mmCIF file of C-alpha atoms in Angstrom:
data_model
loop_
_atom_site.group_PDB
_atom_site.id
_atom_site.type_symbol
_atom_site.label_atom_id
_atom_site.label_comp_id
_atom_site.label_asym_id
_atom_site.label_seq_id
_atom_site.Cartn_x
_atom_site.Cartn_y
_atom_site.Cartn_z
ATOM 1 C CA MET A 1 31.660 1.280 -4.387
ATOM 2 C CA LYS A 2 28.756 3.492 -5.399
ATOM 3 C CA GLN A 3 27.147 0.580 -7.245
ATOM 4 C CA VAL A 4 27.418 -1.646 -4.172
ATOM 5 C CA TYR A 5 25.938 1.088 -1.956
ATOM 6 C CA ASP A 6 23.122 1.616 -4.436
ATOM 7 C CA LYS A 7 22.357 -2.102 -4.588
ATOM 8 C CA VAL A 8 22.345 -2.539 -0.808
ATOM 9 C CA PHE A 9 20.676 0.669 0.326
ATOM 10 C CA ASN A 10 18.776 2.150 -2.604
ATOM 11 C CA ARG A 11 17.107 -0.986 -3.900
ATOM 12 C CA TYR A 12 14.777 -3.278 -2.036
ATOM 13 C CA TRP A 13 15.990 -6.832 -1.605
ATOM 14 C CA SER A 14 14.301 -9.952 -2.879
ATOM 15 C CA PRO A 15 11.636 -11.005 -0.349
ATOM 16 C CA TYR A 16 12.763 -14.608 -0.860
ATOM 17 C CA LEU A 17 16.288 -13.720 0.234
ATOM 18 C CA ALA A 18 15.041 -11.602 3.147
ATOM 19 C CA MET A 19 12.703 -14.314 4.439
ATOM 20 C CA ALA A 20 15.264 -17.093 4.018
ATOM 21 C CA LEU A 21 17.828 -15.092 5.986
ATOM 22 C CA ALA A 22 15.204 -14.242 8.608
ATOM 23 C CA GLY A 23 14.384 -17.937 8.881
ATOM 24 C CA ILE A 24 18.024 -18.864 9.476
ATOM 25 C CA LEU A 25 18.563 -16.028 11.952
ATOM 26 C CA SER A 26 15.414 -16.893 13.913
ATOM 27 C CA ALA A 27 16.603 -20.502 14.214
ATOM 28 C CA VAL A 28 20.050 -19.398 15.391
ATOM 29 C CA TYR A 29 18.481 -16.946 17.840
ATOM 30 C CA PHE A 30 16.416 -19.780 19.306
ATOM 31 C CA GLY A 31 19.529 -21.924 19.611
ATOM 32 C CA ILE A 32 21.362 -19.184 21.521
ATOM 33 C CA THR A 33 18.597 -17.869 23.776
ATOM 34 C CA GLY A 34 15.983 -20.614 23.928
ATOM 35 C CA THR A 35 13.334 -18.080 22.925
ATOM 36 C CA VAL A 36 11.807 -17.123 19.591
ATOM 37 C CA TRP A 37 11.605 -13.979 17.505
ATOM 38 C CA ALA A 38 8.387 -12.318 18.690
ATOM 39 C CA VAL A 39 6.993 -8.850 19.370
ATOM 40 C CA THR A 40 3.418 -8.759 20.732
ATOM 41 C CA GLY A 41 4.344 -10.370 24.027
ATOM 42 C CA GLU A 42 6.517 -7.332 24.697
ATOM 43 C CA PHE A 43 3.728 -5.043 23.494
ATOM 44 C CA THR A 44 1.557 -6.620 26.215
ATOM 45 C CA ARG A 45 4.220 -6.058 28.847
ATOM 46 C CA LEU A 46 4.497 -2.419 27.775
ATOM 47 C CA GLY A 47 0.762 -2.113 28.352
ATOM 48 C CA GLY A 48 1.193 -3.698 31.767
ATOM 49 C CA HIS A 49 3.911 -1.209 32.698
ATOM 50 C CA LEU A 50 1.689 1.681 31.599
ATOM 51 C CA LEU A 51 -1.046 0.363 33.879
ATOM 52 C CA GLU A 52 1.428 0.068 36.759
ATOM 53 C CA TRP A 53 2.646 3.626 36.193
ATOM 54 C CA SER A 54 -1.002 4.714 36.275
ATOM 55 C CA GLY A 55 -1.427 3.119 39.690
ATOM 56 C CA VAL A 56 -3.247 -0.052 38.573
ATOM 57 C CA ASP A 57 -2.379 -3.198 40.512
ATOM 58 C CA ILE A 58 -1.799 -5.994 37.965
ATOM 59 C CA SER A 59 -0.057 -8.391 40.332
ATOM 60 C CA ASP A 60 -2.988 -10.832 40.262
ATOM 61 C CA TRP A 61 -3.626 -10.690 36.500
ATOM 62 C CA ALA A 62 -3.070 -14.244 35.273
ATOM 63 C CA TYR A 63 -1.938 -13.236 31.790
ATOM 64 C CA PHE A 64 0.882 -11.059 33.081
ATOM 65 C CA GLN A 65 1.951 -13.937 35.322
ATOM 66 C CA LEU A 66 1.962 -16.152 32.222
ATOM 67 C CA ILE A 67 4.215 -13.877 30.146
ATOM 68 C CA HIS A 68 6.247 -12.583 33.131
ATOM 69 C CA MET A 69 6.751 -8.907 33.933
ATOM 70 C CA ASN A 70 10.265 -9.120 35.331
ATOM 71 C CA GLY A 71 12.413 -6.029 34.810
ATOM 72 C CA THR A 72 11.723 -3.355 32.217
ATOM 73 C CA THR A 73 11.567 -3.371 28.441
ATOM 74 C CA PHE A 74 15.240 -2.316 28.415
ATOM 75 C CA THR A 75 16.364 -5.198 30.646
ATOM 76 C CA ARG A 76 14.543 -7.967 28.757
ATOM 77 C CA THR A 77 15.684 -9.762 25.618
ATOM 78 C CA ASP A 78 12.172 -9.468 24.152
ATOM 79 C CA GLY A 79 12.387 -5.724 24.688
ATOM 80 C CA TRP A 80 15.602 -5.389 22.714
ATOM 81 C CA ILE A 81 14.241 -7.560 19.920
ATOM 82 C CA VAL A 82 11.462 -4.960 19.520
ATOM 83 C CA TRP A 83 13.608 -1.834 19.859
ATOM 84 C CA GLY A 84 16.333 -3.420 17.755
ATOM 85 C CA MET A 85 13.818 -3.997 14.961
ATOM 86 C CA PHE A 86 12.727 -0.362 15.072
ATOM 87 C CA ILE A 87 16.331 0.872 15.080
ATOM 88 C CA GLY A 88 17.567 -1.548 12.416
ATOM 89 C CA ALA A 89 14.737 -0.545 10.097
ATOM 90 C CA LEU A 90 15.332 3.168 10.775
ATOM 91 C CA ILE A 91 19.047 2.875 10.029
ATOM 92 C CA MET A 92 18.356 1.340 6.615
ATOM 93 C CA ILE A 93 15.656 3.917 5.855
ATOM 94 C CA LEU A 94 18.014 6.782 6.642
ATOM 95 C CA LEU A 95 20.881 5.282 4.669
ATOM 96 C CA SER A 96 18.559 4.973 1.666
ATOM 97 C CA ASN A 97 17.168 8.527 1.987
ATOM 98 C CA SER A 98 13.692 7.102 2.455
ATOM 99 C CA PHE A 99 12.505 8.861 5.599
ATOM 100 C CA LYS A 100 9.686 11.306 5.062
ATOM 101 C CA ILE A 101 6.807 12.340 7.293
ATOM 102 C CA ARG A 102 3.599 11.208 5.623
ATOM 103 C CA VAL A 103 0.246 12.242 7.076
ATOM 104 C CA PRO A 104 -2.822 10.439 5.689
ATOM 105 C CA ARG A 105 -5.038 12.624 3.534
ATOM 106 C CA GLN A 106 -8.118 11.150 5.186
ATOM 107 C CA LYS A 107 -7.869 11.767 8.914
ATOM 108 C CA ARG A 108 -10.295 8.903 9.483
ATOM 109 C CA ARG A 109 -7.362 6.614 8.628
ATOM 110 C CA LEU A 110 -5.822 7.480 11.992
ATOM 111 C CA LEU A 111 -8.894 6.182 13.831
ATOM 112 C CA GLN A 112 -9.120 3.173 11.527
ATOM 113 C CA GLY A 113 -5.460 2.405 12.192
ATOM 114 C CA LEU A 114 -6.061 2.607 15.950
ATOM 115 C CA ALA A 115 -9.090 0.303 15.696
ATOM 116 C CA GLY A 116 -7.262 -2.154 13.443
ATOM 117 C CA GLY A 117 -4.251 -2.207 15.734
ATOM 118 C CA PHE A 118 -6.518 -2.864 18.727
ATOM 119 C CA VAL A 119 -8.303 -5.795 17.054
ATOM 120 C CA ALA A 120 -5.006 -7.250 15.796
ATOM 121 C CA GLY A 121 -3.328 -6.880 19.191
ATOM 122 C CA PHE A 122 -6.270 -8.482 20.996
ATOM 123 C CA GLY A 123 -6.415 -11.365 18.514
ATOM 124 C CA ALA A 124 -2.674 -11.957 18.512
ATOM 125 C CA ARG A 125 -2.431 -12.301 22.263
ATOM 126 C CA LEU A 126 -5.615 -14.383 22.424
ATOM 127 C CA ALA A 127 -3.823 -16.831 20.114
ATOM 128 C CA LEU A 128 -0.600 -16.449 22.160
ATOM 129 C CA GLY A 129 1.339 -15.010 19.255
ATOM 130 C CA CYS A 130 1.189 -12.803 16.168
ATOM 131 C CA ASN A 131 2.523 -13.236 12.642
ATOM 132 C CA LEU A 132 5.841 -14.198 14.233
ATOM 133 C CA ALA A 133 5.418 -16.413 17.334
ATOM 134 C CA ALA A 134 2.165 -17.987 16.114
ATOM 135 C CA PHE A 135 3.149 -18.040 12.457
ATOM 136 C CA PHE A 136 6.647 -17.532 11.066
ATOM 137 C CA THR A 137 8.578 -18.770 14.112
ATOM 138 C CA GLY A 138 5.760 -20.999 15.387
ATOM 139 C CA VAL A 139 5.747 -23.384 12.419
ATOM 140 C CA PRO A 140 9.513 -24.105 12.710
ATOM 141 C CA GLN A 141 8.904 -24.932 16.376
ATOM 142 C CA PHE A 142 6.503 -27.624 15.091
ATOM 143 C CA SER A 143 3.684 -26.321 17.269
ATOM 144 C CA LEU A 144 0.248 -27.352 15.962
ATOM 145 C CA HIS A 145 -1.301 -24.074 17.081
ATOM 146 C CA SER A 146 0.622 -22.266 14.331
ATOM 147 C CA TRP A 147 -1.189 -24.122 11.546
ATOM 148 C CA ILE A 148 -4.548 -23.289 13.108
ATOM 149 C CA PHE A 149 -3.463 -19.653 13.359
ATOM 150 C CA ILE A 150 -2.346 -19.544 9.703
ATOM 151 C CA ALA A 151 -5.688 -20.883 8.457
ATOM 152 C CA ALA A 152 -7.561 -18.496 10.747
ATOM 153 C CA THR A 153 -5.463 -15.525 9.608
ATOM 154 C CA ALA A 154 -6.290 -16.348 5.986
ATOM 155 C CA ILE A 155 -9.994 -16.308 6.850
ATOM 156 C CA GLY A 156 -9.630 -13.107 8.853
ATOM 157 C CA THR A 157 -7.757 -11.248 6.115
ATOM 158 C CA TYR A 158 -10.416 -12.254 3.591
ATOM 159 C CA LEU A 159 -13.139 -10.874 5.885
ATOM 160 C CA GLY A 160 -11.029 -7.790 6.553
ATOM 161 C CA THR A 161 -10.648 -7.179 2.824
ATOM 162 C CA LYS A 162 -14.424 -7.270 2.422
ATOM 163 C CA LEU A 163 -14.739 -4.766 5.265
ATOM 164 C CA VAL A 164 -12.212 -2.208 4.029
ATOM 165 C CA ASN A 165 -13.654 -2.296 0.513
ATOM 166 C CA THR A 166 -17.035 -1.021 1.688
ATOM 167 C CA SER A 167 -17.872 2.583 0.836
ATOM 168 C CA TRP A 168 -18.477 3.576 4.458
ATOM 169 C CA TRP A 169 -14.955 2.412 5.395
ATOM 170 C CA LYS A 170 -13.267 4.086 2.437
ATOM 171 C CA GLY A 171 -15.087 7.410 2.843
ATOM 172 C CA LYS A 172 -14.934 10.107 0.216
ATOM 173 C CA PRO A 173 -11.697 10.370 -1.758
ATOM 174 C CA THR A 174 -9.497 13.374 -1.064
ATOM 175 C CA LEU A 175 -7.999 15.017 -4.130
ATOM 176 C CA LEU A 176 -4.965 17.268 -3.900
ATOM 177 C CA LYS A 177 -3.898 19.668 -6.616
ATOM 178 C CA GLY A 178 -0.458 19.146 -8.120
ATOM 179 C CA ASN A 179 2.192 16.508 -7.670
ATOM 180 C CA ALA A 180 3.928 15.614 -4.437
ATOM 181 C CA ALA A 181 7.004 17.712 -3.771
ATOM 182 C CA ALA A 182 10.309 16.121 -4.615
ATOM 183 C CA PRO A 183 12.675 15.349 -1.729
ATOM 184 C CA SER A 184 14.842 18.323 -0.917
ATOM 185 C CA ALA A 185 18.563 18.163 -1.667
ATOM 186 C CA ALA A 186 19.307 18.886 2.006
ATOM 187 C CA ARG A 187 17.225 15.920 3.146
ATOM 188 C CA LYS A 188 18.940 13.651 0.626
ATOM 189 C CA LYS A 189 22.345 14.811 1.807
ATOM 190 C CA ILE A 190 21.925 14.553 5.579
ATOM 191 C CA GLN A 191 19.933 11.332 6.025
ATOM 192 C CA PRO A 192 22.764 8.869 5.271
ATOM 193 C CA TYR A 193 25.029 10.660 7.767
ATOM 194 C CA VAL A 194 22.355 10.479 10.459
ATOM 195 C CA GLY A 195 21.880 6.809 9.641
ATOM 196 C CA ALA A 196 25.601 6.145 9.891
ATOM 197 C CA VAL A 197 25.842 7.910 13.268
ATOM 198 C CA LEU A 198 22.833 5.958 14.559
ATOM 199 C CA ALA A 199 24.382 2.693 13.350
ATOM 200 C CA LEU A 200 27.671 3.464 15.139
ATOM 201 C CA ALA A 201 25.857 4.452 18.337
ATOM 202 C CA TYR A 202 23.783 1.281 18.305
ATOM 203 C CA ALA A 203 26.851 -0.838 17.599
ATOM 204 C CA ALA A 204 28.512 0.798 20.614
ATOM 205 C CA LEU A 205 25.493 -0.112 22.740
ATOM 206 C CA ILE A 206 25.752 -3.753 21.664
ATOM 207 C CA VAL A 207 29.479 -3.772 22.471
ATOM 208 C CA TYR A 208 28.658 -2.295 25.896
ATOM 209 C CA PHE A 209 26.138 -5.055 26.604
ATOM 210 C CA TYR A 210 28.715 -7.754 25.850
ATOM 211 C CA ALA A 211 31.489 -5.942 27.743
ATOM 212 C CA ALA A 212 29.223 -5.541 30.780
ATOM 213 C CA GLY A 213 28.430 -9.247 30.803
ATOM 214 C CA LYS A 214 24.863 -8.691 29.565
ATOM 215 C CA THR A 215 25.328 -11.237 26.818
ATOM 216 C CA MET A 216 21.659 -12.035 26.208
ATOM 217 C CA LEU A 217 20.759 -8.352 25.906
ATOM 218 C CA GLY A 218 23.594 -7.818 23.446
ATOM 219 C CA THR A 219 22.468 -10.827 21.437
ATOM 220 C CA ALA A 220 18.847 -9.670 21.414
ATOM 221 C CA ALA A 221 19.849 -6.147 20.384
ATOM 222 C CA LEU A 222 22.036 -7.528 17.585
ATOM 223 C CA PHE A 223 19.440 -9.941 16.240
ATOM 224 C CA GLY A 224 16.659 -7.382 16.652
ATOM 225 C CA ALA A 225 18.530 -4.951 14.414
ATOM 226 C CA ALA A 226 19.187 -7.710 11.884
ATOM 227 C CA PHE A 227 15.497 -8.600 11.787
ATOM 228 C CA GLY A 228 14.631 -4.911 11.397
ATOM 229 C CA ILE A 229 17.032 -4.586 8.472
ATOM 230 C CA LEU A 230 15.578 -7.645 6.752
ATOM 231 C CA ILE A 231 11.913 -6.677 7.123
ATOM 232 C CA GLU A 232 12.616 -3.160 5.859
ATOM 233 C CA ARG A 233 14.857 -4.103 2.927
ATOM 234 C CA GLY A 234 12.556 -6.980 1.958
ATOM 235 C CA GLN A 235 9.410 -4.917 2.678
ATOM 236 C CA ILE A 236 8.105 -7.897 4.612
ATOM 237 C CA CYS A 237 4.457 -7.606 5.579
ATOM 238 C CA PHE A 238 2.208 -10.557 6.359
ATOM 239 C CA THR A 239 -0.848 -8.404 5.685
ATOM 240 C CA SER A 240 0.106 -7.967 2.053
ATOM 241 C CA ALA A 241 0.926 -11.683 1.826
ATOM 242 C CA PHE A 242 -2.753 -12.480 2.380
ATOM 243 C CA ARG A 243 -4.547 -9.272 1.385
ATOM 244 C CA ASP A 244 -2.892 -9.149 -2.029
ATOM 245 C CA LEU A 245 -4.160 -12.654 -2.758
ATOM 246 C CA TRP A 246 -7.749 -11.555 -2.225
ATOM 247 C CA ILE A 247 -7.434 -8.186 -3.980
ATOM 248 C CA SER A 248 -5.030 -8.648 -6.867
ATOM 249 C CA GLY A 249 -3.939 -12.277 -6.853
ATOM 250 C CA ARG A 250 -0.302 -11.297 -6.254
ATOM 251 C CA ALA A 251 1.488 -13.984 -4.280
ATOM 252 C CA ALA A 252 5.168 -12.997 -4.224
ATOM 253 C CA MET A 253 5.177 -12.199 -0.493
ATOM 254 C CA THR A 254 3.097 -15.287 0.306
ATOM 255 C CA LYS A 255 5.538 -17.559 -1.489
ATOM 256 C CA ALA A 256 8.526 -15.850 0.127
ATOM 257 C CA ILE A 257 7.097 -16.423 3.606
ATOM 258 C CA PHE A 258 6.544 -20.131 2.891
ATOM 259 C CA VAL A 259 10.142 -20.402 1.660
ATOM 260 C CA GLY A 260 11.403 -18.642 4.786
ATOM 261 C CA MET A 261 9.455 -21.003 7.068
ATOM 262 C CA ALA A 262 10.768 -24.046 5.198
ATOM 263 C CA VAL A 263 14.371 -22.888 5.597
ATOM 264 C CA SER A 264 13.767 -22.052 9.252
ATOM 265 C CA SER A 265 12.071 -25.395 9.958
ATOM 266 C CA VAL A 266 15.078 -27.374 8.728
ATOM 267 C CA ALA A 267 17.546 -25.132 10.585
ATOM 268 C CA THR A 268 15.486 -25.196 13.794
ATOM 269 C CA LEU A 269 15.138 -28.976 13.776
ATOM 270 C CA ILE A 270 18.904 -29.371 13.389
ATOM 271 C CA ILE A 271 19.457 -27.015 16.346
ATOM 272 C CA ILE A 272 16.864 -28.864 18.445
ATOM 273 C CA LEU A 273 18.442 -32.260 17.757
ATOM 274 C CA VAL A 274 22.095 -31.178 18.094
ATOM 275 C CA ASN A 275 21.565 -29.202 21.302
ATOM 276 C CA GLY A 276 18.896 -31.454 22.807
ATOM 277 C CA MET A 277 16.507 -28.521 23.145
ATOM 278 C CA ASP A 278 12.763 -28.637 23.658
ATOM 279 C CA PRO A 279 10.714 -26.791 21.032
ATOM 280 C CA ILE A 280 8.414 -24.016 22.194
ATOM 281 C CA THR A 281 4.846 -25.259 22.040
ATOM 282 C CA LYS A 282 1.727 -23.145 22.570
ATOM 283 C CA ILE A 283 -1.835 -24.210 23.339
ATOM 284 C CA ALA A 284 -3.951 -25.258 20.364
ATOM 285 C CA ALA A 285 -7.480 -24.295 21.349
ATOM 286 C CA PRO A 286 -10.614 -22.495 20.121
ATOM 287 C CA SER A 287 -8.853 -19.302 21.188
ATOM 288 C CA THR A 288 -6.208 -19.937 18.519
ATOM 289 C CA LEU A 289 -8.828 -20.006 15.782
ATOM 290 C CA ILE A 290 -10.774 -17.008 17.098
ATOM 291 C CA GLY A 291 -7.609 -15.045 17.793
ATOM 292 C CA GLY A 292 -6.255 -15.743 14.315
ATOM 293 C CA ILE A 293 -9.461 -14.545 12.659
ATOM 294 C CA LEU A 294 -9.458 -11.357 14.728
ATOM 295 C CA PHE A 295 -5.777 -10.836 13.969
ATOM 296 C CA GLY A 296 -6.412 -11.230 10.241
ATOM 297 C CA ILE A 297 -9.284 -8.758 10.283
ATOM 298 C CA GLY A 298 -7.292 -6.305 12.388
ATOM 299 C CA ILE A 299 -4.154 -6.215 10.264
ATOM 300 C CA VAL A 300 -6.189 -5.466 7.139
ATOM 301 C CA MET A 301 -8.090 -2.718 8.979
ATOM 302 C CA ALA A 302 -4.760 -1.308 10.156
ATOM 303 C CA GLY A 303 -3.094 -1.631 6.761
ATOM 304 C CA GLY A 304 -0.176 -3.643 8.116
ATOM 305 C CA CYS A 305 0.860 -6.408 10.495
ATOM 306 C CA GLU A 306 3.288 -5.946 13.380
ATOM 307 C CA THR A 307 6.396 -6.222 11.196
ATOM 308 C CA GLY A 308 4.908 -4.038 8.456
ATOM 309 C CA MET A 309 3.808 -1.483 11.025
ATOM 310 C CA MET A 310 7.300 -1.236 12.495
ATOM 311 C CA TYR A 311 9.254 -0.370 9.361
ATOM 312 C CA ARG A 312 6.477 1.806 7.924
ATOM 313 C CA LEU A 313 6.355 3.828 11.125
ATOM 314 C CA MET A 314 10.116 4.320 10.862
ATOM 315 C CA GLU A 315 9.613 5.524 7.277
ATOM 316 C CA GLY A 316 7.572 8.386 8.714
ATOM 317 C CA GLN A 317 4.089 7.070 7.930
ATOM 318 C CA VAL A 318 2.161 8.724 10.749
ATOM 319 C CA VAL A 319 -0.867 6.452 10.387
ATOM 320 C CA PHE A 320 1.115 3.577 11.891
ATOM 321 C CA LEU A 321 1.651 5.364 15.198
ATOM 322 C CA PRO A 322 -2.009 4.807 16.210
ATOM 323 C CA VAL A 323 -1.647 1.250 14.863
ATOM 324 C CA PHE A 324 1.247 0.719 17.309
ATOM 325 C CA ILE A 325 -0.741 2.283 20.146
ATOM 326 C CA GLY A 326 -3.755 0.168 19.214
ATOM 327 C CA ASN A 327 -1.634 -2.985 19.271
ATOM 328 C CA ILE A 328 -0.520 -2.262 22.817
ATOM 329 C CA ALA A 329 -4.052 -1.352 23.923
ATOM 330 C CA GLY A 330 -5.597 -4.449 22.342
ATOM 331 C CA ALA A 331 -3.005 -6.771 23.831
ATOM 332 C CA THR A 332 -3.496 -5.176 27.249
ATOM 333 C CA ALA A 333 -7.284 -5.503 26.970
ATOM 334 C CA LEU A 334 -6.843 -9.223 26.305
ATOM 335 C CA ALA A 335 -4.649 -9.490 29.397
ATOM 336 C CA TYR A 336 -7.572 -8.115 31.423
ATOM 337 C CA ALA A 337 -10.196 -10.246 29.710
ATOM 338 C CA TRP A 338 -8.096 -13.408 30.095
ATOM 339 C CA ASP A 339 -9.289 -14.069 33.635
ATOM 340 C CA HIS A 340 -11.504 -11.120 34.558
ATOM 341 C CA LEU A 341 -13.974 -11.861 31.752
ATOM 342 C CA GLY A 342 -13.470 -15.630 31.753
ATOM 343 C CA ILE A 343 -11.813 -15.983 28.340
ATOM 344 C CA PHE A 344 -9.236 -18.477 29.561
ATOM 345 C CA ASN A 345 -11.787 -20.856 31.053
ATOM 346 C CA ALA A 346 -14.163 -20.536 28.107
ATOM 347 C CA ILE A 347 -11.959 -20.939 25.021
ATOM 348 C CA VAL A 348 -8.344 -21.513 26.085
ATOM 349 C CA LYS A 349 -8.476 -24.085 28.875
ATOM 350 C CA PRO A 350 -10.185 -26.770 26.697
ATOM 351 C CA GLY A 351 -7.113 -26.862 24.442
ATOM 352 C CA LYS A 352 -3.674 -28.311 24.979
ATOM 353 C CA PRO A 353 -0.147 -27.826 23.626
ATOM 354 C CA ILE A 354 0.580 -30.264 20.800
ATOM 355 C CA ASN A 355 3.980 -30.550 19.161
ATOM 356 C CA LEU A 356 4.538 -32.496 15.958
ATOM 357 C CA ILE A 357 7.954 -33.745 17.099
ATOM 358 C CA THR A 358 6.418 -35.293 20.190
ATOM 359 C CA ALA A 359 3.467 -36.684 18.259
ATOM 360 C CA MET A 360 5.305 -37.961 15.156
ATOM 361 C CA GLY A 361 9.002 -37.922 15.886
ATOM 362 C CA PRO A 362 11.537 -35.575 14.258
ATOM 363 C CA THR A 363 11.439 -37.239 10.832
ATOM 364 C CA GLY A 364 7.661 -37.306 10.621
ATOM 365 C CA ALA A 365 7.425 -33.722 11.897
ATOM 366 C CA ILE A 366 9.796 -32.249 9.315
ATOM 367 C CA ILE A 367 8.302 -34.268 6.448
ATOM 368 C CA LEU A 368 4.762 -33.152 7.317
ATOM 369 C CA THR A 369 5.829 -29.555 7.887
ATOM 370 C CA LEU A 370 7.699 -29.289 4.600
ATOM 371 C CA ALA A 371 4.842 -31.017 2.780
ATOM 372 C CA LEU A 372 2.296 -28.556 4.183
ATOM 373 C CA LEU A 373 4.550 -25.625 3.307
ATOM 374 C CA ALA A 374 4.932 -27.014 -0.220
ATOM 375 C CA VAL A 375 1.155 -27.268 -0.513
ATOM 376 C CA GLY A 376 0.803 -23.676 0.679
ATOM 377 C CA PHE A 377 3.421 -22.550 -1.831
ATOM 378 C CA GLY A 378 1.652 -24.474 -4.599
ATOM 379 C CA ILE A 379 -1.705 -22.930 -3.737
ATOM 380 C CA ALA A 380 -0.123 -19.471 -3.876
ATOM 381 C CA VAL A 381 1.342 -20.235 -7.321
ATOM 382 C CA TYR A 382 -2.016 -21.520 -8.569
ATOM 383 C CA TRP A 383 -3.854 -18.559 -7.108
ATOM 384 C CA GLN A 384 -1.563 -16.039 -8.734
ATOM 385 C CA LYS A 385 -1.831 -17.812 -12.082
ATOM 386 C CA ASN A 386 -5.612 -18.107 -12.093
ATOM 387 C CA TYR A 387 -6.820 -15.150 -10.000
ATOM 388 C CA ARG A 388 -4.313 -12.467 -10.943
ATOM 389 C CA PHE A 389 -6.912 -9.705 -10.574
ATOM 390 C CA GLY A 390 -8.626 -10.965 -7.438
ATOM 391 C CA ILE A 391 -11.453 -13.310 -6.559
ATOM 392 C CA GLY A 392 -14.035 -13.563 -9.299
ATOM 393 C CA PHE A 393 -11.615 -12.574 -12.071
ATOM 394 C CA LYS A 394 -10.068 -15.635 -13.643
ATOM 395 C CA LYS A 395 -7.158 -15.246 -16.017
ATOM 396 C CA GLY A 396 -8.316 -14.358 -19.505
ATOM 397 C CA GLU A 397 -11.749 -13.146 -18.422
ATOM 398 C CA THR A 398 -13.023 -9.653 -19.106
ATOM 399 C CA LYS A 399 -15.688 -8.147 -16.892
ATOM 400 C CA HIS A 400 -17.393 -4.827 -17.324
ATOM 401 C CA VAL A 401 -17.917 -2.636 -14.316
ATOM 402 C CA HIS A 402 -21.156 -0.667 -14.376
#
């Protein structure tokens, strides 16, 4: 029993397994609810509610009309996907004795996290999705905008890597005397019990939702927790999937994400065909490209994407609190700029929603999607083999640093 507990809770899971399971779950969630696994749309609604509570009239803001502001975050399925992810990740962190408050040694990291979160949030909502709705769950919906967003995110993360490697961004290193203190015995003893109590309480909440006839909320809360568990145990972060390519040539997370999208694409297509459902298609426009680049830059500045931010914040990494706040602020700023600053008319309106199933038929769509994912996987393999130590350092080369 102890070995099983250790394997499940004290060791991180294979990212390939985590992403494959996430891909299957996201397809099933779509089949049940007709919506996709996403987070930044709800971040934007949270920003809208904060404005309303501050006395700002947002009733005529076109973006909020687009994403709908009905109810509260606790009465929407998208809300419980978000809170379920936080809670699911926290439960696993507590059960594995991994929670610990960590304050960045350089206080400038708090401001950098806020700025990165803002840029990422603005870019994500400009592209009508983040690393989930415009990436991981967008590709299995066969929406063309997702492929534009992926390419743009790659460009953005490359630019972001160049930015954060500058001396003015890094600042002066902070050296601390001595080693970090070992976790106290009391902390190691109590955390699993707290995690177990939280898990039971959350399970009771899900049972209540179903018993009260709030089936969709119960489903969202259940799947949200499952997604949270998977991203935490698999340490899933889309930032590292790209950033590591540019810095160290590591591609394990990149390859895992491509595998997860391939699994999800097949599962989603089956669900679409069996249930006669329409895939969710977003606008492919200049805004998708610009938003993806901004998102890529922002997540590198912040040190994590939306999924990475969520489980790292639950681990006690304080720097990701301003990242979360920045995400909400950036998404809300985009909601204002959408019509008040003419963004929609300038770079969104010229585009149109294009779905590969509609354009090519189901067979053509899945063949092209899997082929593109295979190409992406192959590029990641090649990159890791030939650029293991980053751009400019080919395998077998030795360079002296002066």
